[in-house]
Amino acid sequence: ETMTVLLVSGVFVVLTASVTAEQMLSLGWRDIAFVAVLLFAVRPLTIALSSLGTELTLKEKLLIGWIAPRGVVAVAVSGLFATALSTLGIEDGARLAPLAFLIVLSTVVLHGFSIGPLSRALGLTMKSPPGVLIVGGGRFARGLAERIQELELPVMIADRNWNRLRLAREARIPVYYGEILSEAAEHHVDFARFGHLVAATDNDAYNALVCTDFGPEIGRSNCYQIGRTDHQGPDRARISFTLGGRTLVDGAPSLDELEARLSSGWTFQKTRLTEEYTYQRFREERGDTPLVLFVAKPGGRLVFATAKGEIKADPGDTIVAIGPGRLGGEAPAPEDASIPAAPLP
């Protein structure tokens, strides 16, 4: 994939180097009209015909018809064809290379400046901040997903075990039944909606594999796994530092430990900070017992708590944590909500 990017980039460098200023100045209104017909008629018509029978909406077809592939192969061979045509004595053969350059230049400039406004005008942009993809079902995943849903952010739970998705299905949380690393998942899951990944299975090595696979797409700093303990024990038992994601929750409790605490009465709790009720006061009153999972910033941005990261929360932020029991209403400004422990599937 990296070689493809380098080679394609090299094609445009070579094409540009082979075009002179005199050749570009020789282009007239007929060439400009040709580019206009290509952009506004030929390409949209091609997309309309090729998308017949698909589930694409009219707005999606309009966007694709405008921002369509620019034909790298045609650009790559234009210089070769131009030389061959000129050798055969065809007068306009020398104009092929500058014309191809004009098409590339026009599409890059026009599409680059128009894709944002056009997408917004057609209502095809993402209306909410990126959500969270949770890999692994169970109590913890269900509770975390419900808290994220309350923030009106996209969330999905994926698991290969249908029974472990039962709690999520009962709570009407979107689920994906199957292997999240499979090619089928790439065709059925819109990963563009998610800006964070939480690997919450009981297999530490699988969690590391999932985070490593999604790292290039989501960003390794946005991939988290439950209870990463590979830094302990002998060297031969450790997973490479370059693999896996960041450890979620200070103290690195395992999934079994988290779900055992939920079974013993711990609940998911949500607290909104104010000017009077700051994060420092939150810690002074509740101590270190509640395990902070993430901080929701105004606007929907999520900052997950990691084992080595310092939590920074400001007035107006919402803290989501798990702690023992349901907190009382004595705190000046907390908004607490609890999820009772559900029976095992």
XYZ file of C-alpha atoms in Angstrom:
345
model
C 0.000 0.000 0.000
C 2.837 2.385 0.825
C 4.562 1.592 -2.462
C 1.320 2.302 -4.328
C 1.078 5.752 -2.760
C 4.705 6.516 -3.636
C 4.388 5.294 -7.222
C 1.123 7.149 -7.870
C 2.645 10.320 -6.448
C 5.634 9.799 -8.718
C 3.355 9.622 -11.753
C 2.107 13.144 -11.151
C 5.648 14.411 -10.590
C 6.793 12.905 -13.889
C 3.721 14.268 -15.705
C 4.324 17.754 -14.362
C 8.002 17.633 -15.295
C 7.142 16.687 -18.874
C 4.793 19.639 -19.410
C 6.227 23.026 -20.352
C 4.738 26.471 -19.893
C 4.477 26.891 -23.670
C 2.351 23.738 -23.906
C -0.024 24.981 -21.214
C -0.351 28.380 -22.877
C -1.171 26.678 -26.167
C -4.427 25.330 -24.719
C -7.487 27.277 -25.813
C -11.179 27.580 -25.068
C -11.918 24.241 -26.722
C -9.696 22.476 -24.188
C -11.376 24.299 -21.308
C -14.779 23.323 -22.712
C -13.616 19.708 -22.960
C -12.650 19.693 -19.269
C -15.986 21.293 -18.327
C -17.967 18.658 -20.236
C -15.878 15.935 -18.607
C -16.544 17.286 -15.101
C -20.184 18.294 -15.385
C -21.581 15.771 -17.882
C -19.439 12.720 -18.618
C -18.405 11.893 -15.075
C -21.856 12.364 -13.433
C -23.446 10.304 -16.224
C -20.879 7.544 -15.694
C -21.628 7.440 -11.966
C -25.394 7.461 -12.587
C -25.168 4.455 -14.903
C -22.745 2.494 -12.732
C -24.836 3.043 -9.584
C -28.089 1.743 -11.048
C -29.597 -0.897 -8.787
C -27.573 0.178 -5.753
C -28.915 1.537 -2.466
C -27.235 4.907 -2.939
C -29.512 7.905 -2.487
C -29.767 10.712 -5.017
C -27.707 13.006 -2.791
C -24.978 10.390 -2.452
C -24.929 9.891 -6.225
C -24.617 13.642 -6.733
C -21.644 13.829 -4.391
C -19.932 10.812 -5.956
C -20.659 12.171 -9.423
C -18.781 15.329 -8.528
C -15.978 13.816 -6.415
C -15.271 10.766 -8.559
C -11.946 9.007 -9.283
C -9.808 11.046 -11.613
C -8.387 8.193 -13.676
C -4.790 7.715 -12.537
C -4.173 5.128 -15.266
C -5.291 7.532 -17.996
C -3.008 10.213 -16.603
C -0.098 7.787 -16.352
C -0.275 6.712 -20.002
C -1.084 10.143 -21.439
C 2.604 10.992 -21.790
C 3.276 7.689 -23.569
C 0.367 8.160 -25.942
C 1.333 11.774 -26.597
C 4.803 10.711 -27.720
C 3.427 7.903 -29.889
C 0.850 10.156 -31.555
C 3.423 12.851 -32.251
C 5.730 10.250 -33.805
C 2.900 9.171 -36.114
C 2.536 12.758 -37.281
C -0.776 13.524 -35.575
C -0.757 17.270 -35.002
C -2.728 17.353 -31.738
C -0.766 14.499 -30.160
C 1.486 16.925 -28.290
C -1.565 18.478 -26.627
C -2.537 15.254 -24.847
C -0.083 15.603 -21.938
C -0.915 19.250 -21.090
C -4.619 18.463 -21.447
C -4.284 15.617 -18.936
C -2.416 17.972 -16.612
C -5.203 20.545 -16.966
C -7.802 17.926 -16.014
C -5.851 16.885 -12.926
C -5.231 20.479 -11.873
C -8.882 21.446 -12.362
C -10.289 18.496 -10.448
C -7.842 18.812 -7.550
C -8.568 22.514 -7.099
C -12.338 22.425 -7.691
C -12.981 19.236 -5.742
C -10.635 20.180 -2.934
C -12.410 23.468 -2.238
C -15.960 22.239 -2.885
C -16.211 18.833 -1.196
C -16.785 20.311 2.270
C -19.487 22.865 1.368
C -21.191 20.442 -1.038
C -21.277 17.640 1.544
C -22.799 19.974 4.119
C -25.321 21.327 1.615
C -26.441 17.784 0.753
C -26.615 16.794 4.418
C -24.022 14.041 4.038
C -21.580 15.182 6.700
C -21.345 13.563 10.115
C -23.709 15.479 12.390
C -22.325 14.197 15.704
C -18.782 13.832 17.029
C -17.090 10.465 16.468
C -18.437 7.698 18.678
C -17.048 4.568 20.303
C -16.702 1.008 19.020
C -16.668 -1.535 21.864
C -15.323 -5.005 21.090
C -16.651 -7.567 23.564
C -20.085 -7.983 25.125
C -21.183 -8.338 28.730
C -22.205 -6.128 31.649
C -19.321 -3.718 31.420
C -19.740 -3.174 27.676
C -23.503 -2.685 28.051
C -23.113 -0.119 30.832
C -20.381 1.798 29.029
C -22.406 1.854 25.803
C -25.515 3.141 27.577
C -23.567 6.016 29.098
C -22.204 6.916 25.674
C -25.706 6.727 24.187
C -26.934 9.196 26.809
C -24.390 11.650 25.411
C -26.035 11.169 21.981
C -22.859 9.751 20.457
C -22.643 6.769 18.074
C -21.779 3.506 19.809
C -21.693 -0.146 18.790
C -20.815 -3.384 20.564
C -19.197 -6.158 18.521
C -18.761 -9.751 19.632
C -18.460 -13.196 18.071
C -20.654 -14.673 20.812
C -24.393 -14.089 20.273
C -25.196 -14.757 23.927
C -22.746 -12.115 25.122
C -24.614 -9.588 22.989
C -27.902 -10.347 24.735
C -27.606 -7.555 27.313
C -26.803 -5.031 24.594
C -29.690 -6.191 22.424
C -32.093 -5.942 25.363
C -30.913 -2.357 25.917
C -31.393 -1.637 22.174
C -27.744 -0.845 21.675
C -26.481 -1.329 18.095
C -24.495 -4.553 17.853
C -22.398 -6.389 15.295
C -22.458 -10.162 15.569
C -19.312 -11.575 14.052
C -15.566 -11.129 13.863
C -14.815 -7.407 13.868
C -11.473 -8.064 12.136
C -13.093 -9.892 9.216
C -13.551 -8.602 5.696
C -17.311 -8.942 6.189
C -17.161 -6.355 8.976
C -15.455 -3.907 6.626
C -18.426 -4.222 4.260
C -21.180 -4.010 6.900
C -19.853 -1.610 9.557
C -19.366 2.106 8.955
C -16.127 2.553 10.882
C -15.988 6.240 9.926
C -18.555 6.935 12.678
C -16.136 5.882 15.410
C -13.216 7.858 16.752
C -12.463 5.607 19.730
C -12.091 1.865 20.215
C -12.422 -0.041 23.496
C -11.297 -3.679 23.387
C -13.119 -5.284 26.323
C -12.851 -9.034 25.884
C -11.428 -11.495 28.407
C -8.537 -12.317 26.057
C -5.673 -9.873 26.530
C -3.855 -11.001 23.384
C -7.010 -10.586 21.273
C -7.546 -7.109 22.732
C -4.007 -6.216 21.685
C -4.626 -7.623 18.193
C -7.808 -5.571 17.753
C -6.121 -2.360 18.904
C -3.134 -3.000 16.648
C -5.376 -3.626 13.638
C -7.490 -0.500 14.156
C -4.572 1.700 15.218
C -3.722 3.011 11.724
C -7.380 3.821 11.004
C -8.591 5.261 14.310
C -5.229 6.249 15.756
C -3.331 4.246 18.322
C -3.844 6.961 20.927
C -7.609 6.392 20.559
C -7.479 2.599 20.974
C -7.916 1.289 24.509
C -7.946 -2.172 26.019
C -9.133 -3.460 29.353
C -6.611 -4.732 31.873
C -3.459 -4.883 29.792
C -1.096 -6.812 32.072
C 1.606 -7.905 29.629
C 4.072 -5.533 31.293
C 4.152 -7.960 34.208
C 5.947 -11.296 34.399
C 8.974 -12.575 32.480
C 10.032 -11.076 29.168
C 8.935 -14.140 27.185
C 5.328 -13.585 28.354
C 5.135 -9.912 27.424
C 3.522 -8.481 24.317
C 5.647 -5.991 22.402
C 5.179 -2.381 23.451
C 4.421 -1.442 19.848
C 1.412 -3.775 19.832
C -1.948 -3.208 21.466
C -3.618 -0.066 22.711
C -3.549 2.135 25.758
C -4.637 0.623 29.058
C -8.090 1.834 30.066
C -8.758 2.744 33.724
C -6.132 3.517 36.341
C -4.968 0.376 38.129
C -5.558 -1.777 35.030
C -8.345 -4.008 36.412
C -9.173 -6.982 34.234
C -12.565 -7.489 32.624
C -13.341 -10.246 35.137
C -12.563 -7.864 38.004
C -14.764 -5.124 36.560
C -17.706 -7.437 35.972
C -17.271 -8.985 39.432
C -17.526 -5.513 40.946
C -20.655 -4.818 38.927
C -22.121 -8.087 40.217
C -21.315 -7.074 43.809
C -23.249 -3.813 43.551
C -21.009 -1.383 41.716
C -22.810 0.827 39.219
C -22.063 3.207 36.389
C -22.237 6.783 37.665
C -22.345 10.090 35.854
C -21.344 13.377 37.497
C -21.421 16.818 35.943
C -18.859 19.287 37.233
C -19.600 22.942 37.954
C -17.659 25.968 39.176
C -18.526 24.972 42.753
C -18.278 21.202 42.366
C -14.865 20.713 40.743
C -12.955 17.548 39.965
C -10.764 18.149 43.015
C -13.842 18.226 45.221
C -15.152 15.120 43.461
C -12.007 13.267 44.477
C -11.987 14.695 47.990
C -15.531 13.483 48.659
C -15.363 10.145 46.862
C -11.693 9.246 47.108
C -10.016 6.918 44.647
C -12.659 4.200 44.839
C -14.734 5.249 41.812
C -12.860 4.219 38.672
C -13.146 7.059 36.179
C -13.715 5.721 32.661
C -13.827 8.914 30.647
C -14.549 12.621 30.732
C -17.109 14.019 28.279
C -16.306 17.555 27.180
C -18.972 20.022 26.008
C -19.660 19.303 22.355
C -19.279 15.546 22.721
C -15.513 15.086 22.755
C -14.472 12.145 24.941
C -11.231 11.882 26.910
C -10.714 8.359 28.227
C -8.875 7.711 31.478
C -5.727 5.636 31.057
C -3.467 3.879 33.515
C -0.644 6.402 33.098
C -2.591 9.499 32.160
C -3.601 12.307 34.485
C -7.307 13.095 34.376
C -8.068 16.720 33.573
C -11.675 17.770 34.027
C -13.069 21.297 33.956
C -16.402 22.829 34.977
C -19.040 21.801 32.453
C -17.433 18.412 31.854
C -19.201 15.160 32.692
C -17.353 12.362 34.476
C -18.419 8.769 33.854
C -17.131 6.253 36.391
C -18.018 2.996 38.083
C -18.202 2.831 41.851
C -19.826 1.007 44.762
C -23.569 1.504 45.193
C -25.747 4.391 44.175
C -24.422 7.707 45.372
C -26.649 9.850 47.513
C -27.979 13.239 46.572
C -25.861 15.172 49.088
C -23.356 16.425 46.557
C -24.064 19.996 45.456
C -24.168 19.419 41.738
C -23.571 15.850 40.677
C -25.817 14.201 38.163
C -25.630 10.533 39.151
C -27.275 7.657 37.390
C -26.846 4.009 38.143
C -27.168 0.834 36.137
C -28.120 -2.133 38.304
C -26.213 -5.333 37.774
C -27.901 -7.619 35.294
C -27.881 -11.437 35.472
C -25.255 -13.282 33.515
C -26.386 -14.514 30.070
